[in-house]
C-alpha positions as CSV (number, residue, x, y, z in Angstrom):
1,X,25.3,17.2,-100.8
2,X,26.2,20.9,-100.2
3,X,23.9,23.5,-101.7
4,X,26.7,26.2,-101.6
5,X,24.3,29.0,-100.6
6,X,25.3,32.2,-98.8
7,X,22.3,34.0,-97.4
8,X,24.0,37.4,-96.7
9,X,22.6,38.9,-99.9
10,X,20.3,41.7,-100.9
11,X,17.9,40.1,-103.4
12,X,15.5,42.4,-105.2
13,X,12.4,41.5,-107.3
14,X,10.3,44.2,-108.9
15,X,11.5,46.8,-106.4
16,X,10.9,44.6,-103.3
17,X,13.9,43.4,-101.3
18,X,13.7,39.9,-100.0
19,X,14.3,39.5,-96.2
20,X,17.6,37.9,-95.2
21,X,15.8,36.5,-92.1
22,X,16.3,32.8,-91.9
23,X,12.6,32.3,-91.6
24,X,12.0,34.0,-95.0
25,X,15.1,33.0,-97.1
26,X,16.8,29.7,-97.3
27,X,18.7,27.2,-99.6
28,X,17.2,25.1,-102.3
29,X,17.7,21.4,-101.6
30,X,19.8,19.6,-104.3
31,X,19.0,16.1,-105.6
32,X,21.2,13.5,-107.3
33,X,19.6,12.3,-110.6
34,X,21.2,8.9,-110.0
35,X,19.2,8.3,-106.9
36,X,16.5,5.6,-107.3
37,X,13.4,7.0,-109.1
38,X,11.2,6.1,-106.1
39,X,13.3,8.4,-103.9
40,X,13.2,11.2,-106.4
41,X,9.4,10.9,-106.7
42,X,9.0,11.0,-102.9
43,X,11.2,14.1,-102.7
44,X,9.2,15.7,-105.5
45,X,5.9,15.0,-103.8
46,X,7.2,16.4,-100.5
47,X,9.0,19.5,-101.8
48,X,7.2,20.3,-105.1
49,X,10.5,20.4,-106.9
50,X,13.7,18.6,-107.7
51,X,17.0,20.5,-108.2
52,X,18.8,17.9,-110.3
53,X,22.6,18.4,-110.2
54,X,24.7,17.7,-113.3
55,X,21.9,15.9,-115.1
56,X,23.1,17.4,-118.4
57,X,26.5,17.5,-119.8
58,X,28.2,20.8,-118.7
59,X,30.1,21.3,-122.0
60,X,26.9,20.6,-124.1
61,X,25.1,23.3,-122.1
62,X,27.9,25.8,-122.5
63,X,28.1,25.0,-126.3
64,X,24.5,25.8,-126.6
65,X,24.9,29.0,-124.6
66,X,27.6,30.0,-127.1
67,X,25.4,29.2,-130.1
68,X,22.6,31.2,-128.6
69,X,24.5,34.4,-128.1
70,X,26.2,34.0,-131.5
71,X,22.8,34.7,-133.0
72,X,23.1,38.3,-131.7
73,X,26.5,39.0,-133.2
74,X,25.1,41.7,-135.5
75,X,23.2,43.5,-132.7
76,X,24.1,45.9,-129.9
77,X,23.4,43.3,-127.2
78,X,26.9,41.9,-126.6
79,X,29.9,43.9,-125.3
80,X,32.3,44.6,-128.2
81,X,35.2,42.2,-128.2
82,X,33.6,39.8,-125.8
83,X,33.1,36.1,-126.4
84,X,29.5,35.0,-127.1
85,X,29.7,32.2,-124.6
86,X,30.2,34.7,-121.8
87,X,27.1,36.6,-122.7
88,X,28.5,40.0,-121.5
89,X,26.0,42.7,-121.8
90,X,27.1,45.8,-123.7
91,X,25.3,48.2,-121.5
92,X,24.5,50.2,-124.6
93,X,21.1,51.6,-125.5
94,X,19.6,49.0,-127.8
95,X,18.9,50.7,-131.1
96,X,17.9,47.5,-132.9
97,X,15.2,46.1,-130.7
98,X,13.1,44.9,-133.7
99,X,16.0,42.9,-135.0
100,X,16.7,41.4,-131.5
101,X,13.0,40.5,-131.3
102,X,13.1,38.7,-134.6
103,X,16.1,36.8,-133.6
104,X,14.4,35.6,-130.4
105,X,11.3,34.5,-132.2
106,X,13.5,32.7,-134.7
107,X,15.6,30.9,-132.1
108,X,12.7,28.9,-130.6
109,X,12.1,27.5,-134.1
110,X,15.6,26.4,-134.8
111,X,16.7,22.7,-134.7
112,X,19.5,23.5,-132.3
113,X,17.0,24.7,-129.7
114,X,14.7,21.8,-130.3
115,X,17.6,19.3,-129.9
116,X,18.7,21.0,-126.6
117,X,15.2,20.7,-125.1
118,X,15.0,17.0,-126.2
119,X,18.5,16.0,-125.1
120,X,18.7,12.4,-124.3
121,X,19.4,12.9,-120.5
122,X,16.2,15.0,-120.2
123,X,14.0,12.5,-122.1
124,X,15.4,9.5,-120.3
125,X,14.8,11.2,-116.9
126,X,11.2,12.0,-117.7
127,X,10.4,8.6,-119.2
128,X,11.7,7.0,-115.9
129,X,10.2,9.6,-113.6
130,X,6.7,9.6,-115.3
131,X,6.8,5.9,-116.1
132,X,6.0,6.0,-119.8
133,X,6.3,7.7,-123.2
134,X,6.5,11.5,-122.8
135,X,5.3,14.6,-124.6
136,X,7.2,17.9,-124.7
137,X,5.0,20.9,-125.2
138,X,5.9,22.7,-128.3
139,X,5.5,26.1,-126.7
140,X,8.9,26.6,-125.0
141,X,10.5,29.8,-123.7
142,X,14.1,30.8,-123.8
143,X,15.2,34.2,-122.5
144,X,18.2,36.3,-121.4
145,X,18.1,38.7,-118.5
146,X,20.3,41.8,-118.6
147,X,22.2,42.9,-115.5
148,X,20.3,45.5,-113.5
149,X,17.0,45.0,-115.3
150,X,14.4,45.7,-112.5
151,X,11.6,43.8,-114.3
152,X,11.4,40.3,-112.8
153,X,9.0,37.4,-113.0
154,X,6.5,37.9,-110.2
155,X,5.3,35.1,-107.9
156,X,3.1,32.6,-109.8
157,X,2.4,28.9,-110.3
158,X,2.3,27.4,-113.7
159,X,-1.1,25.7,-113.7
160,X,-2.8,29.0,-114.3
161,X,-1.4,29.0,-117.8
162,X,-2.3,25.4,-118.7
163,X,-5.7,25.0,-117.2
164,X,-7.1,23.4,-120.3
165,X,-4.9,20.3,-120.0
166,X,-3.9,17.8,-117.4
167,X,-2.1,18.9,-114.2
168,X,0.2,15.9,-114.5
169,X,2.9,17.8,-116.2
170,X,6.3,18.9,-114.9
171,X,8.0,22.2,-115.7
172,X,11.8,22.2,-116.3
173,X,13.8,25.3,-115.7
174,X,17.3,25.0,-117.1
175,X,20.0,27.5,-116.4
176,X,22.1,27.8,-119.6
177,X,25.4,28.7,-117.9
178,X,26.5,29.0,-114.3
179,X,23.9,31.2,-112.5
180,X,24.9,32.4,-109.1
181,X,22.4,33.7,-106.6
182,X,23.5,37.2,-107.5
183,X,22.4,36.6,-111.1
184,X,18.8,36.0,-109.9
185,X,17.8,32.5,-111.1
186,X,14.5,31.0,-110.1
187,X,13.5,31.2,-106.4
188,X,10.8,28.9,-105.0
189,X,8.5,29.6,-102.1
190,X,9.0,26.6,-99.8
191,X,6.1,24.1,-99.6
192,X,3.9,26.4,-101.7
193,X,2.8,23.6,-104.0
194,X,0.1,23.0,-101.4
195,X,-0.9,26.7,-101.5
196,X,-1.0,26.7,-105.3
197,X,-3.2,23.6,-105.3
198,X,-5.5,25.1,-102.8
199,X,-5.8,28.4,-104.8
200,X,-6.4,26.5,-108.0
201,X,-9.1,24.3,-106.5
202,X,-11.1,27.5,-106.1
203,X,-11.0,28.3,-109.8
204,X,-14.2,27.2,-111.5
205,X,-13.5,28.2,-115.1
206,X,-10.5,26.4,-116.8
207,X,-10.5,29.0,-119.5
208,X,-9.8,31.8,-117.0
209,X,-6.6,33.6,-118.0
210,X,-3.7,33.2,-115.6
211,X,-1.7,35.9,-113.9
212,X,0.9,36.5,-111.3
213,X,-0.1,36.1,-107.6
214,X,2.0,39.2,-106.7
215,X,5.1,41.1,-107.5
216,X,5.6,41.6,-103.7
217,X,7.7,38.5,-102.9
218,X,8.3,39.5,-99.2
219,X,4.5,39.8,-98.7
220,X,3.9,36.4,-100.3
221,X,6.4,34.8,-97.9
222,X,4.7,36.4,-95.0
223,X,1.3,35.4,-96.2
224,X,2.4,31.8,-96.5
225,X,4.7,31.9,-93.4
226,X,7.4,30.5,-95.7
227,X,10.8,31.0,-97.1
228,X,12.1,31.9,-100.6
229,X,14.6,29.2,-101.6
230,X,17.6,30.2,-103.7
231,X,20.6,28.4,-105.2
232,X,23.9,28.8,-107.0
233,X,23.0,26.9,-110.2
234,X,25.6,25.4,-112.5
235,X,25.6,24.6,-116.2
236,X,24.3,21.0,-116.3
237,X,21.7,21.5,-113.6
238,X,17.9,21.2,-114.2
239,X,15.1,22.1,-111.8
240,X,11.8,20.4,-112.3
241,X,8.8,21.7,-110.4
242,X,5.1,21.0,-109.8
243,X,2.4,23.0,-111.7
244,X,1.4,24.4,-108.3
245,X,4.6,25.5,-106.7
246,X,5.0,29.3,-106.4
247,X,8.1,30.7,-108.0
248,X,9.6,33.9,-109.2
249,X,12.9,35.6,-110.2
250,X,15.1,38.3,-108.8
251,X,17.3,41.0,-110.4
252,X,20.5,39.9,-112.1
253,X,23.4,41.6,-110.2
254,X,26.2,39.8,-112.0
255,X,29.5,41.5,-111.1
256,X,30.9,40.5,-114.5
257,X,27.9,42.0,-116.3
258,X,26.9,38.6,-117.6
259,X,23.4,38.0,-118.9
260,X,21.4,35.2,-117.3
261,X,20.1,32.7,-119.8
262,X,17.6,30.0,-119.2
263,X,14.8,28.0,-120.8
264,X,11.4,26.9,-119.5
265,X,10.0,23.6,-121.0
266,X,7.3,21.2,-119.9
267,X,7.0,17.5,-120.1
268,X,4.1,15.2,-119.4
269,X,2.9,11.7,-120.3
270,X,2.1,11.4,-123.9
271,X,-1.4,9.9,-123.1
272,X,-2.4,12.7,-120.7
273,X,-4.7,15.5,-121.7
274,X,-2.9,18.3,-123.5
275,X,-3.6,22.0,-123.4
276,X,-3.9,22.6,-127.1
277,X,-2.9,26.3,-126.7
278,X,0.6,25.0,-126.1
279,X,1.0,22.9,-129.3
280,X,2.6,25.8,-131.3
281,X,5.9,27.6,-131.0
282,X,6.0,30.6,-128.7
283,X,5.1,33.9,-130.3
284,X,4.8,37.3,-128.7
285,X,1.1,37.5,-129.5
286,X,0.0,34.1,-128.2
287,X,-1.5,35.7,-125.1
288,X,0.0,33.0,-122.7
């Protein structure tokens, strides 16, 4: 299965340029969701992630992307005359930031978003992969990234934010629309689930607040003697990853001025310990 990755790119995150050296940048390894679940589990344990190709219906994902950006029709966010499904950034100074913020807070509470996060292919996958009834954390994030925005998600692993529950959860990162490498989708530090586990084992207080490891992704790769893995994601793909794998994002350099849209959700077995801080919808003041 081809990953379709070209490595001759200048990827930037928070002002730091990732090295194009083959020892520091490489392709994410794709997986077929129709493989036997035992094979998928083995790959997940070895890699710390699974990039599941076409696990969701492409048209359903694009329909949801259209619905999402339609919510911003009365704002300055979208380019005048453009189609919401394309998510073309206007490039204008946003004069209605408060309205946009209210829309974003409202979207995570809408039934359309809930239905997307609990789509049958996602639930079926997790029930098979985790071998039982599953629980979706109510706190879910969906966000767009404007082209050229220099502020990126720094290097981190997810367990730091859910220390009061079980570590037997999986994070799903779902690109809502085709997301080329240039658009700066998630990048994973190869084999860093072992590093994250080691770092977390040294934390004595489960109530300790989490934070990024570093904004300096090149330095993280050097420290771990590892590579940042990148991919050309497509609508219908879903990446699931370990609570311990280090990941980050890069600047969206879409040549078409498209906004990147994605959602982060987390599933675990229903009978596993739950971090109760995550049982409510996302809000800007939840401190997580």
